[in-house]
JSON list of C-alpha atoms in Angstrom, two decimals:
[
{"chain": "A", "resi": 240, "resn": "ILE", "atom": "CA", "xyz": [-6.25, 12.25, -5.25]},
{"chain": "A", "resi": 241, "resn": "CYS", "atom": "CA", "xyz": [-4.95, 9.08, -3.72]},
{"chain": "A", "resi": 242, "resn": "TYR", "atom": "CA", "xyz": [-7.46, 6.26, -3.32]},
{"chain": "A", "resi": 243, "resn": "ASN", "atom": "CA", "xyz": [-7.99, 2.96, -2.88]},
{"chain": "A", "resi": 244, "resn": "PHE", "atom": "CA", "xyz": [-10.69, 0.20, -4.10]},
{"chain": "A", "resi": 245, "resn": "MET", "atom": "CA", "xyz": [-10.44, -2.56, -1.32]},
{"chain": "A", "resi": 246, "resn": "PRO", "atom": "CA", "xyz": [-13.62, -3.86, -0.35]},
{"chain": "A", "resi": 247, "resn": "VAL", "atom": "CA", "xyz": [-14.68, -3.70, 3.48]},
{"chain": "A", "resi": 248, "resn": "PHE", "atom": "CA", "xyz": [-11.33, -3.26, 4.91]},
{"chain": "A", "resi": 249, "resn": "ASP", "atom": "CA", "xyz": [-8.26, -1.02, 3.91]},
{"chain": "A", "resi": 250, "resn": "TRP", "atom": "CA", "xyz": [-4.78, -2.63, 4.78]},
{"chain": "A", "resi": 251, "resn": "THR", "atom": "CA", "xyz": [-4.88, -5.51, 7.07]},
{"chain": "A", "resi": 252, "resn": "ARG", "atom": "CA", "xyz": [-2.15, -6.47, 9.61]},
{"chain": "A", "resi": 253, "resn": "THR", "atom": "CA", "xyz": [-2.07, -8.85, 12.47]},
{"chain": "A", "resi": 254, "resn": "ASP", "atom": "CA", "xyz": [0.26, -7.30, 14.99]},
{"chain": "A", "resi": 255, "resn": "LEU", "atom": "CA", "xyz": [0.60, -3.68, 15.37]},
{"chain": "A", "resi": 256, "resn": "PHE", "atom": "CA", "xyz": [3.80, -3.61, 17.45]},
{"chain": "A", "resi": 257, "resn": "HIS", "atom": "CA", "xyz": [6.08, -6.66, 16.58]},
{"chain": "A", "resi": 258, "resn": "PRO", "atom": "CA", "xyz": [9.33, -6.38, 18.03]},
{"chain": "A", "resi": 259, "resn": "LEU", "atom": "CA", "xyz": [12.20, -6.26, 15.61]},
{"chain": "A", "resi": 260, "resn": "PRO", "atom": "CA", "xyz": [16.04, -7.54, 16.15]},
{"chain": "A", "resi": 261, "resn": "ASP", "atom": "CA", "xyz": [17.19, -3.76, 16.41]},
{"chain": "A", "resi": 262, "resn": "GLY", "atom": "CA", "xyz": [14.75, -2.95, 19.67]},
{"chain": "A", "resi": 263, "resn": "SER", "atom": "CA", "xyz": [12.24, -1.22, 17.56]},
{"chain": "A", "resi": 264, "resn": "THR", "atom": "CA", "xyz": [8.32, -2.30, 16.77]},
{"chain": "A", "resi": 265, "resn": "ALA", "atom": "CA", "xyz": [6.61, -2.46, 13.48]},
{"chain": "A", "resi": 266, "resn": "LEU", "atom": "CA", "xyz": [3.40, -3.50, 11.75]},
{"chain": "A", "resi": 267, "resn": "PHE", "atom": "CA", "xyz": [3.53, -7.40, 11.12]},
{"chain": "A", "resi": 268, "resn": "TYR", "atom": "CA", "xyz": [1.27, -9.47, 8.86]},
{"chain": "A", "resi": 269, "resn": "GLU", "atom": "CA", "xyz": [0.97, -13.51, 10.30]},
{"chain": "A", "resi": 270, "resn": "LYS", "atom": "CA", "xyz": [-0.45, -15.26, 7.45]},
{"chain": "A", "resi": 271, "resn": "SER", "atom": "CA", "xyz": [-1.93, -18.15, 10.03]},
{"chain": "A", "resi": 272, "resn": "LYS", "atom": "CA", "xyz": [-3.90, -15.62, 11.59]},
{"chain": "A", "resi": 273, "resn": "ILE", "atom": "CA", "xyz": [-6.11, -14.90, 8.09]},
{"chain": "A", "resi": 274, "resn": "HIS", "atom": "CA", "xyz": [-8.48, -17.24, 8.56]},
{"chain": "A", "resi": 275, "resn": "ASN", "atom": "CA", "xyz": [-12.17, -16.99, 7.15]},
{"chain": "A", "resi": 276, "resn": "ASP", "atom": "CA", "xyz": [-13.51, -15.10, 10.61]},
{"chain": "A", "resi": 277, "resn": "PRO", "atom": "CA", "xyz": [-11.85, -11.54, 10.53]},
{"chain": "A", "resi": 278, "resn": "LYS", "atom": "CA", "xyz": [-13.55, -10.79, 13.90]},
{"chain": "A", "resi": 279, "resn": "GLN", "atom": "CA", "xyz": [-10.67, -11.87, 15.76]},
{"chain": "A", "resi": 280, "resn": "MET", "atom": "CA", "xyz": [-8.38, -9.57, 13.92]},
{"chain": "A", "resi": 281, "resn": "VAL", "atom": "CA", "xyz": [-10.62, -7.11, 13.96]},
{"chain": "A", "resi": 282, "resn": "ASP", "atom": "CA", "xyz": [-10.89, -7.08, 17.72]},
{"chain": "A", "resi": 283, "resn": "TYR", "atom": "CA", "xyz": [-7.28, -7.29, 17.97]},
{"chain": "A", "resi": 284, "resn": "ILE", "atom": "CA", "xyz": [-6.60, -3.71, 15.96]},
{"chain": "A", "resi": 285, "resn": "LEU", "atom": "CA", "xyz": [-9.61, -1.93, 17.34]},
{"chain": "A", "resi": 286, "resn": "SER", "atom": "CA", "xyz": [-8.52, -2.24, 20.97]},
{"chain": "A", "resi": 287, "resn": "ASN", "atom": "CA", "xyz": [-5.03, -1.71, 20.29]},
{"chain": "A", "resi": 288, "resn": "LEU", "atom": "CA", "xyz": [-5.15, 1.89, 18.69]},
{"chain": "A", "resi": 289, "resn": "ASN", "atom": "CA", "xyz": [-4.80, 3.40, 21.87]},
{"chain": "A", "resi": 290, "resn": "GLY", "atom": "CA", "xyz": [-7.27, 5.86, 21.66]},
{"chain": "A", "resi": 291, "resn": "MET", "atom": "CA", "xyz": [-6.17, 6.69, 18.16]},
{"chain": "A", "resi": 292, "resn": "THR", "atom": "CA", "xyz": [-8.40, 6.66, 14.96]},
{"chain": "A", "resi": 293, "resn": "PHE", "atom": "CA", "xyz": [-6.84, 5.09, 12.19]},
{"chain": "A", "resi": 294, "resn": "PRO", "atom": "CA", "xyz": [-7.67, 5.66, 8.64]},
{"chain": "A", "resi": 295, "resn": "GLY", "atom": "CA", "xyz": [-9.68, 2.48, 7.20]},
{"chain": "A", "resi": 296, "resn": "TRP", "atom": "CA", "xyz": [-10.73, 1.37, 10.69]},
{"chain": "A", "resi": 297, "resn": "GLU", "atom": "CA", "xyz": [-13.08, 3.77, 11.77]},
{"chain": "A", "resi": 298, "resn": "PRO", "atom": "CA", "xyz": [-14.88, 2.08, 14.59]},
{"chain": "A", "resi": 299, "resn": "GLU", "atom": "CA", "xyz": [-18.36, 3.38, 13.43]},
{"chain": "A", "resi": 300, "resn": "ARG", "atom": "CA", "xyz": [-17.82, 1.51, 9.72]},
{"chain": "A", "resi": 301, "resn": "ILE", "atom": "CA", "xyz": [-15.88, -1.85, 11.24]},
{"chain": "A", "resi": 302, "resn": "ASN", "atom": "CA", "xyz": [-19.27, -2.15, 13.78]},
{"chain": "A", "resi": 303, "resn": "GLN", "atom": "CA", "xyz": [-21.15, -3.05, 10.73]},
{"chain": "A", "resi": 304, "resn": "LEU", "atom": "CA", "xyz": [-18.78, -5.83, 9.66]},
{"chain": "A", "resi": 305, "resn": "ASP", "atom": "CA", "xyz": [-21.55, -8.78, 9.67]},
{"chain": "A", "resi": 306, "resn": "ARG", "atom": "CA", "xyz": [-23.57, -6.27, 6.51]},
{"chain": "A", "resi": 307, "resn": "LEU", "atom": "CA", "xyz": [-20.79, -5.08, 5.05]},
{"chain": "A", "resi": 308, "resn": "PHE", "atom": "CA", "xyz": [-19.65, -8.85, 4.37]},
{"chain": "A", "resi": 309, "resn": "GLU", "atom": "CA", "xyz": [-23.20, -9.66, 3.71]},
{"chain": "A", "resi": 310, "resn": "ALA", "atom": "CA", "xyz": [-23.32, -7.20, 1.24]},
{"chain": "A", "resi": 311, "resn": "TYR", "atom": "CA", "xyz": [-20.23, -8.25, -0.92]},
{"chain": "A", "resi": 312, "resn": "LYS", "atom": "CA", "xyz": [-21.62, -11.63, -1.00]},
{"chain": "A", "resi": 313, "resn": "PRO", "atom": "CA", "xyz": [-21.86, -11.55, -4.28]},
{"chain": "A", "resi": 314, "resn": "VAL", "atom": "CA", "xyz": [-19.37, -9.18, -5.37]},
{"chain": "A", "resi": 315, "resn": "THR", "atom": "CA", "xyz": [-17.08, -11.84, -7.43]},
{"chain": "A", "resi": 316, "resn": "LYS", "atom": "CA", "xyz": [-13.50, -9.90, -8.64]},
{"chain": "A", "resi": 317, "resn": "GLU", "atom": "CA", "xyz": [-14.93, -9.79, -12.39]},
{"chain": "A", "resi": 318, "resn": "LYS", "atom": "CA", "xyz": [-17.94, -7.64, -10.49]},
{"chain": "A", "resi": 319, "resn": "LEU", "atom": "CA", "xyz": [-15.87, -5.62, -8.90]},
{"chain": "A", "resi": 320, "resn": "TRP", "atom": "CA", "xyz": [-13.78, -4.98, -12.22]},
{"chain": "A", "resi": 321, "resn": "GLU", "atom": "CA", "xyz": [-16.64, -3.88, -13.66]},
{"chain": "A", "resi": 322, "resn": "ASN", "atom": "CA", "xyz": [-17.45, -1.45, -10.74]},
{"chain": "A", "resi": 323, "resn": "LEU", "atom": "CA", "xyz": [-14.12, 0.53, -10.69]},
{"chain": "A", "resi": 324, "resn": "LYS", "atom": "CA", "xyz": [-14.70, 0.71, -14.31]},
{"chain": "A", "resi": 325, "resn": "TYR", "atom": "CA", "xyz": [-18.27, 2.36, -14.14]},
{"chain": "A", "resi": 326, "resn": "PHE", "atom": "CA", "xyz": [-16.62, 4.50, -11.12]},
{"chain": "A", "resi": 327, "resn": "LEU", "atom": "CA", "xyz": [-13.69, 5.88, -13.34]},
{"chain": "A", "resi": 328, "resn": "GLU", "atom": "CA", "xyz": [-16.04, 6.33, -16.56]},
{"chain": "A", "resi": 329, "resn": "ALA", "atom": "CA", "xyz": [-18.04, 8.19, -14.25]},
{"chain": "A", "resi": 330, "resn": "ILE", "atom": "CA", "xyz": [-15.53, 10.44, -12.88]},
{"chain": "A", "resi": 331, "resn": "MET", "atom": "CA", "xyz": [-13.39, 11.20, -15.50]},
{"chain": "A", "resi": 332, "resn": "PRO", "atom": "CA", "xyz": [-15.11, 13.95, -17.70]},
{"chain": "A", "resi": 333, "resn": "THR", "atom": "CA", "xyz": [-14.91, 15.99, -14.42]},
{"chain": "A", "resi": 334, "resn": "CYS", "atom": "CA", "xyz": [-11.54, 15.06, -13.63]},
{"chain": "A", "resi": 335, "resn": "GLU", "atom": "CA", "xyz": [-10.23, 16.32, -17.22]},
{"chain": "A", "resi": 336, "resn": "GLU", "atom": "CA", "xyz": [-12.39, 19.26, -16.52]},
{"chain": "A", "resi": 337, "resn": "CYS", "atom": "CA", "xyz": [-10.86, 20.47, -13.75]},
{"chain": "A", "resi": 338, "resn": "GLY", "atom": "CA", "xyz": [-7.40, 18.97, -13.82]},
{"chain": "A", "resi": 339, "resn": "ILE", "atom": "CA", "xyz": [-7.94, 16.59, -10.87]},
{"chain": "A", "resi": 340, "resn": "LYS", "atom": "CA", "xyz": [-5.58, 13.37, -11.40]},
{"chain": "A", "resi": 341, "resn": "MET", "atom": "CA", "xyz": [-6.86, 10.44, -9.84]},
{"chain": "A", "resi": 342, "resn": "ALA", "atom": "CA", "xyz": [-3.86, 7.86, -8.19]},
{"chain": "A", "resi": 343, "resn": "ILE", "atom": "CA", "xyz": [-5.24, 4.27, -7.50]},
{"chain": "A", "resi": 344, "resn": "HIS", "atom": "CA", "xyz": [-3.48, 2.86, -3.97]},
{"chain": "A", "resi": 345, "resn": "GLN", "atom": "CA", "xyz": [-2.82, -1.05, -4.67]},
{"chain": "A", "resi": 346, "resn": "ASP", "atom": "CA", "xyz": [-4.36, -3.35, -2.25]},
{"chain": "A", "resi": 347, "resn": "ASP", "atom": "CA", "xyz": [-2.52, -4.17, 0.97]},
{"chain": "A", "resi": 348, "resn": "PRO", "atom": "CA", "xyz": [-1.77, -6.94, 1.45]},
{"chain": "A", "resi": 349, "resn": "PRO", "atom": "CA", "xyz": [-1.90, -7.63, -2.56]},
{"chain": "A", "resi": 350, "resn": "TRP", "atom": "CA", "xyz": [-4.46, -11.00, -2.43]},
{"chain": "A", "resi": 351, "resn": "ASP", "atom": "CA", "xyz": [-7.74, -11.94, -1.55]},
{"chain": "A", "resi": 352, "resn": "ILE", "atom": "CA", "xyz": [-8.81, -11.75, 2.12]},
{"chain": "A", "resi": 353, "resn": "PHE", "atom": "CA", "xyz": [-11.41, -13.52, 3.92]},
{"chain": "A", "resi": 354, "resn": "GLY", "atom": "CA", "xyz": [-12.91, -14.30, 0.45]},
{"chain": "A", "resi": 355, "resn": "LEU", "atom": "CA", "xyz": [-13.14, -10.70, -0.18]},
{"chain": "A", "resi": 356, "resn": "PRO", "atom": "CA", "xyz": [-11.53, -9.59, -3.90]},
{"chain": "A", "resi": 357, "resn": "ARG", "atom": "CA", "xyz": [-8.34, -7.46, -4.15]},
{"chain": "A", "resi": 358, "resn": "LEU", "atom": "CA", "xyz": [-7.46, -6.38, -7.74]},
{"chain": "A", "resi": 359, "resn": "LEU", "atom": "CA", "xyz": [-4.51, -4.20, -7.72]},
{"chain": "A", "resi": 360, "resn": "VAL", "atom": "CA", "xyz": [-1.86, -6.56, -6.91]},
{"chain": "A", "resi": 361, "resn": "ASP", "atom": "CA", "xyz": [0.83, -7.63, -9.37]},
{"chain": "A", "resi": 362, "resn": "GLU", "atom": "CA", "xyz": [1.79, -6.06, -13.26]},
{"chain": "A", "resi": 363, "resn": "PRO", "atom": "CA", "xyz": [-0.86, -7.64, -14.95]},
{"chain": "A", "resi": 364, "resn": "ALA", "atom": "CA", "xyz": [-3.53, -6.16, -12.44]},
{"chain": "A", "resi": 365, "resn": "ILE", "atom": "CA", "xyz": [-1.80, -2.74, -12.82]},
{"chain": "A", "resi": 366, "resn": "ASP", "atom": "CA", "xyz": [-1.68, -2.93, -16.65]},
{"chain": "A", "resi": 367, "resn": "LYS", "atom": "CA", "xyz": [-5.38, -4.02, -16.70]},
{"chain": "A", "resi": 368, "resn": "PHE", "atom": "CA", "xyz": [-6.48, -0.82, -14.49]},
{"chain": "A", "resi": 369, "resn": "LEU", "atom": "CA", "xyz": [-4.68, 1.69, -16.98]},
{"chain": "A", "resi": 370, "resn": "LYS", "atom": "CA", "xyz": [-6.21, 0.33, -19.83]},
{"chain": "A", "resi": 371, "resn": "LEU", "atom": "CA", "xyz": [-9.98, 0.29, -18.23]},
{"chain": "A", "resi": 372, "resn": "VAL", "atom": "CA", "xyz": [-10.20, 4.19, -18.62]},
{"chain": "A", "resi": 373, "resn": "ASP", "atom": "CA", "xyz": [-7.54, 4.93, -20.79]},
{"chain": "A", "resi": 374, "resn": "SER", "atom": "CA", "xyz": [-6.81, 8.37, -19.60]},
{"chain": "A", "resi": 375, "resn": "PRO", "atom": "CA", "xyz": [-4.00, 10.73, -18.20]},
{"chain": "A", "resi": 376, "resn": "TYR", "atom": "CA", "xyz": [-6.40, 11.26, -15.21]},
{"chain": "A", "resi": 377, "resn": "SER", "atom": "CA", "xyz": [-6.32, 8.05, -14.25]},
{"chain": "A", "resi": 378, "resn": "GLY", "atom": "CA", "xyz": [-3.37, 7.11, -12.92]},
{"chain": "A", "resi": 379, "resn": "LEU", "atom": "CA", "xyz": [-1.36, 5.16, -9.94]},
{"chain": "A", "resi": 380, "resn": "THR", "atom": "CA", "xyz": [-0.02, 5.74, -6.10]},
{"chain": "A", "resi": 381, "resn": "LEU", "atom": "CA", "xyz": [3.05, 3.47, -6.63]},
{"chain": "A", "resi": 382, "resn": "CYS", "atom": "CA", "xyz": [3.05, 1.94, -3.12]},
{"chain": "A", "resi": 383, "resn": "THR", "atom": "CA", "xyz": [6.05, -0.13, -2.75]},
{"chain": "A", "resi": 384, "resn": "GLY", "atom": "CA", "xyz": [5.14, -1.74, 0.82]},
{"chain": "A", "resi": 385, "resn": "SER", "atom": "CA", "xyz": [1.75, -2.95, -0.51]},
{"chain": "A", "resi": 386, "resn": "LEU", "atom": "CA", "xyz": [3.26, -4.69, -3.95]},
{"chain": "A", "resi": 387, "resn": "GLY", "atom": "CA", "xyz": [6.11, -5.73, -2.26]},
{"chain": "A", "resi": 388, "resn": "ALA", "atom": "CA", "xyz": [4.42, -7.78, 0.38]},
{"chain": "A", "resi": 389, "resn": "ASN", "atom": "CA", "xyz": [4.44, -10.82, -2.74]},
{"chain": "A", "resi": 390, "resn": "ARG", "atom": "CA", "xyz": [8.14, -11.16, -3.38]},
{"chain": "A", "resi": 391, "resn": "GLU", "atom": "CA", "xyz": [7.43, -12.10, -6.45]},
{"chain": "A", "resi": 392, "resn": "ASN", "atom": "CA", "xyz": [6.28, -8.45, -7.92]},
{"chain": "A", "resi": 393, "resn": "ASN", "atom": "CA", "xyz": [9.13, -6.54, -9.48]},
{"chain": "A", "resi": 394, "resn": "ILE", "atom": "CA", "xyz": [8.83, -3.21, -8.41]},
{"chain": "A", "resi": 395, "resn": "ALA", "atom": "CA", "xyz": [11.21, -1.20, -10.46]},
{"chain": "A", "resi": 396, "resn": "ASP", "atom": "CA", "xyz": [10.13, -2.96, -13.53]},
{"chain": "A", "resi": 397, "resn": "ILE", "atom": "CA", "xyz": [6.95, -1.69, -12.86]},
{"chain": "A", "resi": 398, "resn": "ILE", "atom": "CA", "xyz": [7.71, 1.81, -12.00]},
{"chain": "A", "resi": 399, "resn": "ARG", "atom": "CA", "xyz": [10.07, 1.85, -15.50]},
{"chain": "A", "resi": 400, "resn": "LYS", "atom": "CA", "xyz": [6.78, 0.37, -17.53]},
{"chain": "A", "resi": 401, "resn": "HIS", "atom": "CA", "xyz": [4.10, 3.09, -16.16]},
{"chain": "A", "resi": 402, "resn": "VAL", "atom": "CA", "xyz": [6.08, 6.15, -14.79]},
{"chain": "A", "resi": 403, "resn": "ASP", "atom": "CA", "xyz": [4.15, 8.41, -16.66]},
{"chain": "A", "resi": 404, "resn": "ARG", "atom": "CA", "xyz": [1.29, 7.34, -15.12]},
{"chain": "A", "resi": 405, "resn": "ILE", "atom": "CA", "xyz": [2.54, 7.44, -11.37]},
{"chain": "A", "resi": 406, "resn": "TYR", "atom": "CA", "xyz": [1.17, 10.85, -9.79]},
{"chain": "A", "resi": 407, "resn": "PHE", "atom": "CA", "xyz": [1.82, 9.89, -6.32]},
{"chain": "A", "resi": 408, "resn": "THR", "atom": "CA", "xyz": [4.41, 7.27, -4.90]},
{"chain": "A", "resi": 409, "resn": "HIS", "atom": "CA", "xyz": [4.66, 5.54, -1.24]},
{"chain": "A", "resi": 410, "resn": "ILE", "atom": "CA", "xyz": [8.14, 4.36, -0.47]},
{"chain": "A", "resi": 411, "resn": "ARG", "atom": "CA", "xyz": [8.32, 1.69, 2.13]},
{"chain": "A", "resi": 412, "resn": "ASN", "atom": "CA", "xyz": [9.64, -1.77, 2.81]},
{"chain": "A", "resi": 413, "resn": "VAL", "atom": "CA", "xyz": [9.20, -5.18, 3.94]},
{"chain": "A", "resi": 414, "resn": "LYS", "atom": "CA", "xyz": [11.15, -7.97, 5.07]},
{"chain": "A", "resi": 415, "resn": "HIS", "atom": "CA", "xyz": [9.60, -11.32, 3.83]},
{"chain": "A", "resi": 416, "resn": "TYR", "atom": "CA", "xyz": [9.82, -14.67, 5.64]},
{"chain": "A", "resi": 417, "resn": "GLU", "atom": "CA", "xyz": [9.43, -18.31, 4.10]},
{"chain": "A", "resi": 418, "resn": "ASN", "atom": "CA", "xyz": [6.58, -19.29, 5.29]},
{"chain": "A", "resi": 419, "resn": "GLY", "atom": "CA", "xyz": [4.10, -16.34, 4.11]},
{"chain": "A", "resi": 420, "resn": "ASP", "atom": "CA", "xyz": [4.67, -13.43, 6.97]},
{"chain": "A", "resi": 421, "resn": "PHE", "atom": "CA", "xyz": [6.19, -10.31, 6.68]},
{"chain": "A", "resi": 422, "resn": "SER", "atom": "CA", "xyz": [7.20, -7.57, 8.43]},
{"chain": "A", "resi": 423, "resn": "GLU", "atom": "CA", "xyz": [7.72, -4.00, 7.97]},
{"chain": "A", "resi": 424, "resn": "VAL", "atom": "CA", "xyz": [11.09, -2.61, 8.38]},
{"chain": "A", "resi": 425, "resn": "SER", "atom": "CA", "xyz": [12.98, 0.54, 7.97]},
{"chain": "A", "resi": 426, "resn": "HIS", "atom": "CA", "xyz": [13.86, 2.04, 4.74]},
{"chain": "A", "resi": 427, "resn": "LYS", "atom": "CA", "xyz": [17.02, 1.13, 4.14]},
{"chain": "A", "resi": 428, "resn": "ASP", "atom": "CA", "xyz": [17.82, -1.54, 1.52]},
{"chain": "A", "resi": 429, "resn": "CYS", "atom": "CA", "xyz": [19.40, -3.89, 3.32]},
{"chain": "A", "resi": 430, "resn": "ASP", "atom": "CA", "xyz": [16.89, -4.14, 5.84]},
{"chain": "A", "resi": 431, "resn": "GLY", "atom": "CA", "xyz": [14.04, -5.82, 3.70]},
{"chain": "A", "resi": 432, "resn": "ASP", "atom": "CA", "xyz": [13.46, -7.31, 0.73]},
{"chain": "A", "resi": 433, "resn": "VAL", "atom": "CA", "xyz": [11.70, -4.43, -1.87]},
{"chain": "A", "resi": 434, "resn": "GLY", "atom": "CA", "xyz": [14.29, -3.17, -3.64]},
{"chain": "A", "resi": 435, "resn": "VAL", "atom": "CA", "xyz": [14.23, 0.40, -2.30]},
{"chain": "A", "resi": 436, "resn": "ILE", "atom": "CA", "xyz": [17.66, 1.43, -3.71]},
{"chain": "A", "resi": 437, "resn": "ASP", "atom": "CA", "xyz": [16.59, 0.05, -7.36]},
{"chain": "A", "resi": 438, "resn": "ILE", "atom": "CA", "xyz": [13.52, 1.56, -6.83]},
{"chain": "A", "resi": 439, "resn": "ILE", "atom": "CA", "xyz": [14.99, 5.27, -6.11]},
{"chain": "A", "resi": 440, "resn": "LYS", "atom": "CA", "xyz": [17.10, 4.81, -9.38]},
{"chain": "A", "resi": 441, "resn": "ALA", "atom": "CA", "xyz": [14.01, 3.68, -11.64]},
{"chain": "A", "resi": 442, "resn": "TYR", "atom": "CA", "xyz": [12.27, 6.78, -10.50]},
{"chain": "A", "resi": 443, "resn": "HIS", "atom": "CA", "xyz": [15.40, 8.86, -10.86]},
{"chain": "A", "resi": 444, "resn": "ASP", "atom": "CA", "xyz": [16.50, 7.50, -14.32]},
{"chain": "A", "resi": 445, "resn": "ALA", "atom": "CA", "xyz": [12.95, 8.10, -15.38]},
{"chain": "A", "resi": 446, "resn": "GLY", "atom": "CA", "xyz": [13.00, 11.68, -14.19]},
{"chain": "A", "resi": 447, "resn": "PHE", "atom": "CA", "xyz": [10.34, 11.47, -11.92]},
{"chain": "A", "resi": 448, "resn": "LYS", "atom": "CA", "xyz": [8.55, 14.31, -10.80]},
{"chain": "A", "resi": 449, "resn": "GLY", "atom": "CA", "xyz": [5.70, 13.53, -8.87]},
{"chain": "A", "resi": 450, "resn": "TYR", "atom": "CA", "xyz": [4.90, 13.47, -4.76]},
{"chain": "A", "resi": 451, "resn": "VAL", "atom": "CA", "xyz": [6.99, 11.19, -2.91]},
{"chain": "A", "resi": 452, "resn": "ARG", "atom": "CA", "xyz": [6.10, 10.22, 1.06]},
{"chain": "A", "resi": 453, "resn": "PRO", "atom": "CA", "xyz": [8.20, 7.74, 2.86]},
{"chain": "A", "resi": 454, "resn": "ASP", "atom": "CA", "xyz": [5.20, 5.52, 3.88]},
{"chain": "A", "resi": 455, "resn": "HIS", "atom": "CA", "xyz": [4.99, 3.82, 7.20]},
{"chain": "A", "resi": 456, "resn": "GLY", "atom": "CA", "xyz": [7.76, 2.93, 9.53]},
{"chain": "A", "resi": 457, "resn": "ARG", "atom": "CA", "xyz": [9.20, 1.45, 12.82]},
{"chain": "A", "resi": 458, "resn": "HIS", "atom": "CA", "xyz": [8.28, 2.77, 15.99]},
{"chain": "A", "resi": 459, "resn": "ILE", "atom": "CA", "xyz": [11.61, 4.22, 17.95]},
{"chain": "A", "resi": 460, "resn": "TRP", "atom": "CA", "xyz": [13.04, 6.06, 20.36]},
{"chain": "A", "resi": 461, "resn": "GLY", "atom": "CA", "xyz": [10.02, 5.06, 22.72]},
{"chain": "A", "resi": 462, "resn": "GLU", "atom": "CA", "xyz": [7.32, 7.79, 20.27]},
{"chain": "A", "resi": 463, "resn": "LYS", "atom": "CA", "xyz": [3.68, 7.25, 21.27]},
{"chain": "A", "resi": 464, "resn": "CYS", "atom": "CA", "xyz": [2.26, 7.52, 17.22]},
{"chain": "A", "resi": 465, "resn": "ARG", "atom": "CA", "xyz": [-0.35, 5.63, 15.24]},
{"chain": "A", "resi": 466, "resn": "PRO", "atom": "CA", "xyz": [1.16, 2.47, 14.37]},
{"chain": "A", "resi": 467, "resn": "GLY", "atom": "CA", "xyz": [3.08, 2.74, 11.33]},
{"chain": "A", "resi": 468, "resn": "TYR", "atom": "CA", "xyz": [2.92, 6.41, 11.38]},
{"chain": "A", "resi": 469, "resn": "GLY", "atom": "CA", "xyz": [5.52, 7.44, 13.78]},
{"chain": "A", "resi": 470, "resn": "LEU", "atom": "CA", "xyz": [7.04, 10.62, 12.79]},
{"chain": "A", "resi": 471, "resn": "TYR", "atom": "CA", "xyz": [10.58, 9.87, 14.01]},
{"chain": "A", "resi": 472, "resn": "ASP", "atom": "CA", "xyz": [11.23, 6.47, 11.64]},
{"chain": "A", "resi": 473, "resn": "ARG", "atom": "CA", "xyz": [9.68, 8.25, 8.55]},
{"chain": "A", "resi": 474, "resn": "ALA", "atom": "CA", "xyz": [11.74, 11.50, 9.02]},
{"chain": "A", "resi": 475, "resn": "LEU", "atom": "CA", "xyz": [14.63, 9.13, 8.99]},
{"chain": "A", "resi": 476, "resn": "GLY", "atom": "CA", "xyz": [13.39, 7.11, 5.99]},
{"chain": "A", "resi": 477, "resn": "ILE", "atom": "CA", "xyz": [12.71, 10.46, 3.52]},
{"chain": "A", "resi": 478, "resn": "MET", "atom": "CA", "xyz": [16.59, 11.44, 4.21]},
{"chain": "A", "resi": 479, "resn": "TYR", "atom": "CA", "xyz": [17.77, 8.03, 3.60]},
{"chain": "A", "resi": 480, "resn": "LEU", "atom": "CA", "xyz": [15.51, 8.03, 0.12]},
{"chain": "A", "resi": 481, "resn": "TRP", "atom": "CA", "xyz": [17.04, 11.71, -0.72]},
{"chain": "A", "resi": 482, "resn": "GLY", "atom": "CA", "xyz": [20.17, 10.74, 0.17]},
{"chain": "A", "resi": 483, "resn": "ALA", "atom": "CA", "xyz": [20.25, 7.89, -2.20]},
{"chain": "A", "resi": 484, "resn": "TRP", "atom": "CA", "xyz": [18.42, 10.43, -4.78]},
{"chain": "A", "resi": 485, "resn": "ASP", "atom": "CA", "xyz": [21.41, 12.63, -3.86]},
{"chain": "A", "resi": 486, "resn": "MET", "atom": "CA", "xyz": [24.21, 9.89, -4.88]},
{"chain": "A", "resi": 487, "resn": "LEU", "atom": "CA", "xyz": [22.26, 8.93, -8.18]},
{"chain": "A", "resi": 488, "resn": "GLU", "atom": "CA", "xyz": [22.53, 13.11, -9.34]},
{"chain": "A", "resi": 489, "resn": "LYS", "atom": "CA", "xyz": [26.43, 13.15, -8.30]},
{"chain": "A", "resi": 490, "resn": "LEU", "atom": "CA", "xyz": [27.05, 9.90, -10.59]},
{"chain": "A", "resi": 491, "resn": "GLY", "atom": "CA", "xyz": [24.71, 10.89, -12.96]},
{"chain": "A", "resi": 492, "resn": "GLY", "atom": "CA", "xyz": [22.23, 8.14, -13.08]},
{"chain": "A", "resi": 493, "resn": "GLN", "atom": "CA", "xyz": [25.16, 5.31, -13.36]},
{"chain": "A", "resi": 494, "resn": "GLN", "atom": "CA", "xyz": [26.01, 2.74, -10.40]}
]
């Protein structure tokens, strides 16, 4: 089961249809637009969903934004870690009895926003999480796009270190800009900065047998879709990922 522990918001972007040089559009994060008051960003996102629902941005929940922020005022990062540990300790006996593996998704973007604490942001945080309740039924949905928004994260290294606790992986690509902005791009390694080929090789070398999703993609060929969830580019993405995997199989894992 993939889940996250992000308070109030799920993923956060400031532009749902940012134009890319190849003529497509994609999700975009503009650092200067993230201020203390999130209402402008929320209004923009809710008014640009084109009648579609969006996981993490359900209007009935977002309409209670003031109440949610008030409720989270006393919740520090340390308190949120305590809450996460309490949650895991409570559910792990049932998970172990029923054979259910819980796979936490990293925070997106991987830093605090609007004064709200974010936990799953880098390798030390992942190390800490996996020790909170050290059970084989508590693991990761390793999201390369979430971690990859921070250029300091070496995702292939994290995979090699914790592959036995990765049950699900979301593979997507982002391009960084010097001012701290980032844009989602195609899955092609050369289009972004997360190191897609290195990531695939790390999984291949470790004999990864978990689930893989070509997570997020551009909006191409005039498709009308949920922002980030177009079928066309994600279909291209999965074939690119398995093409890289196929080549590694041919080469016996050697570059």
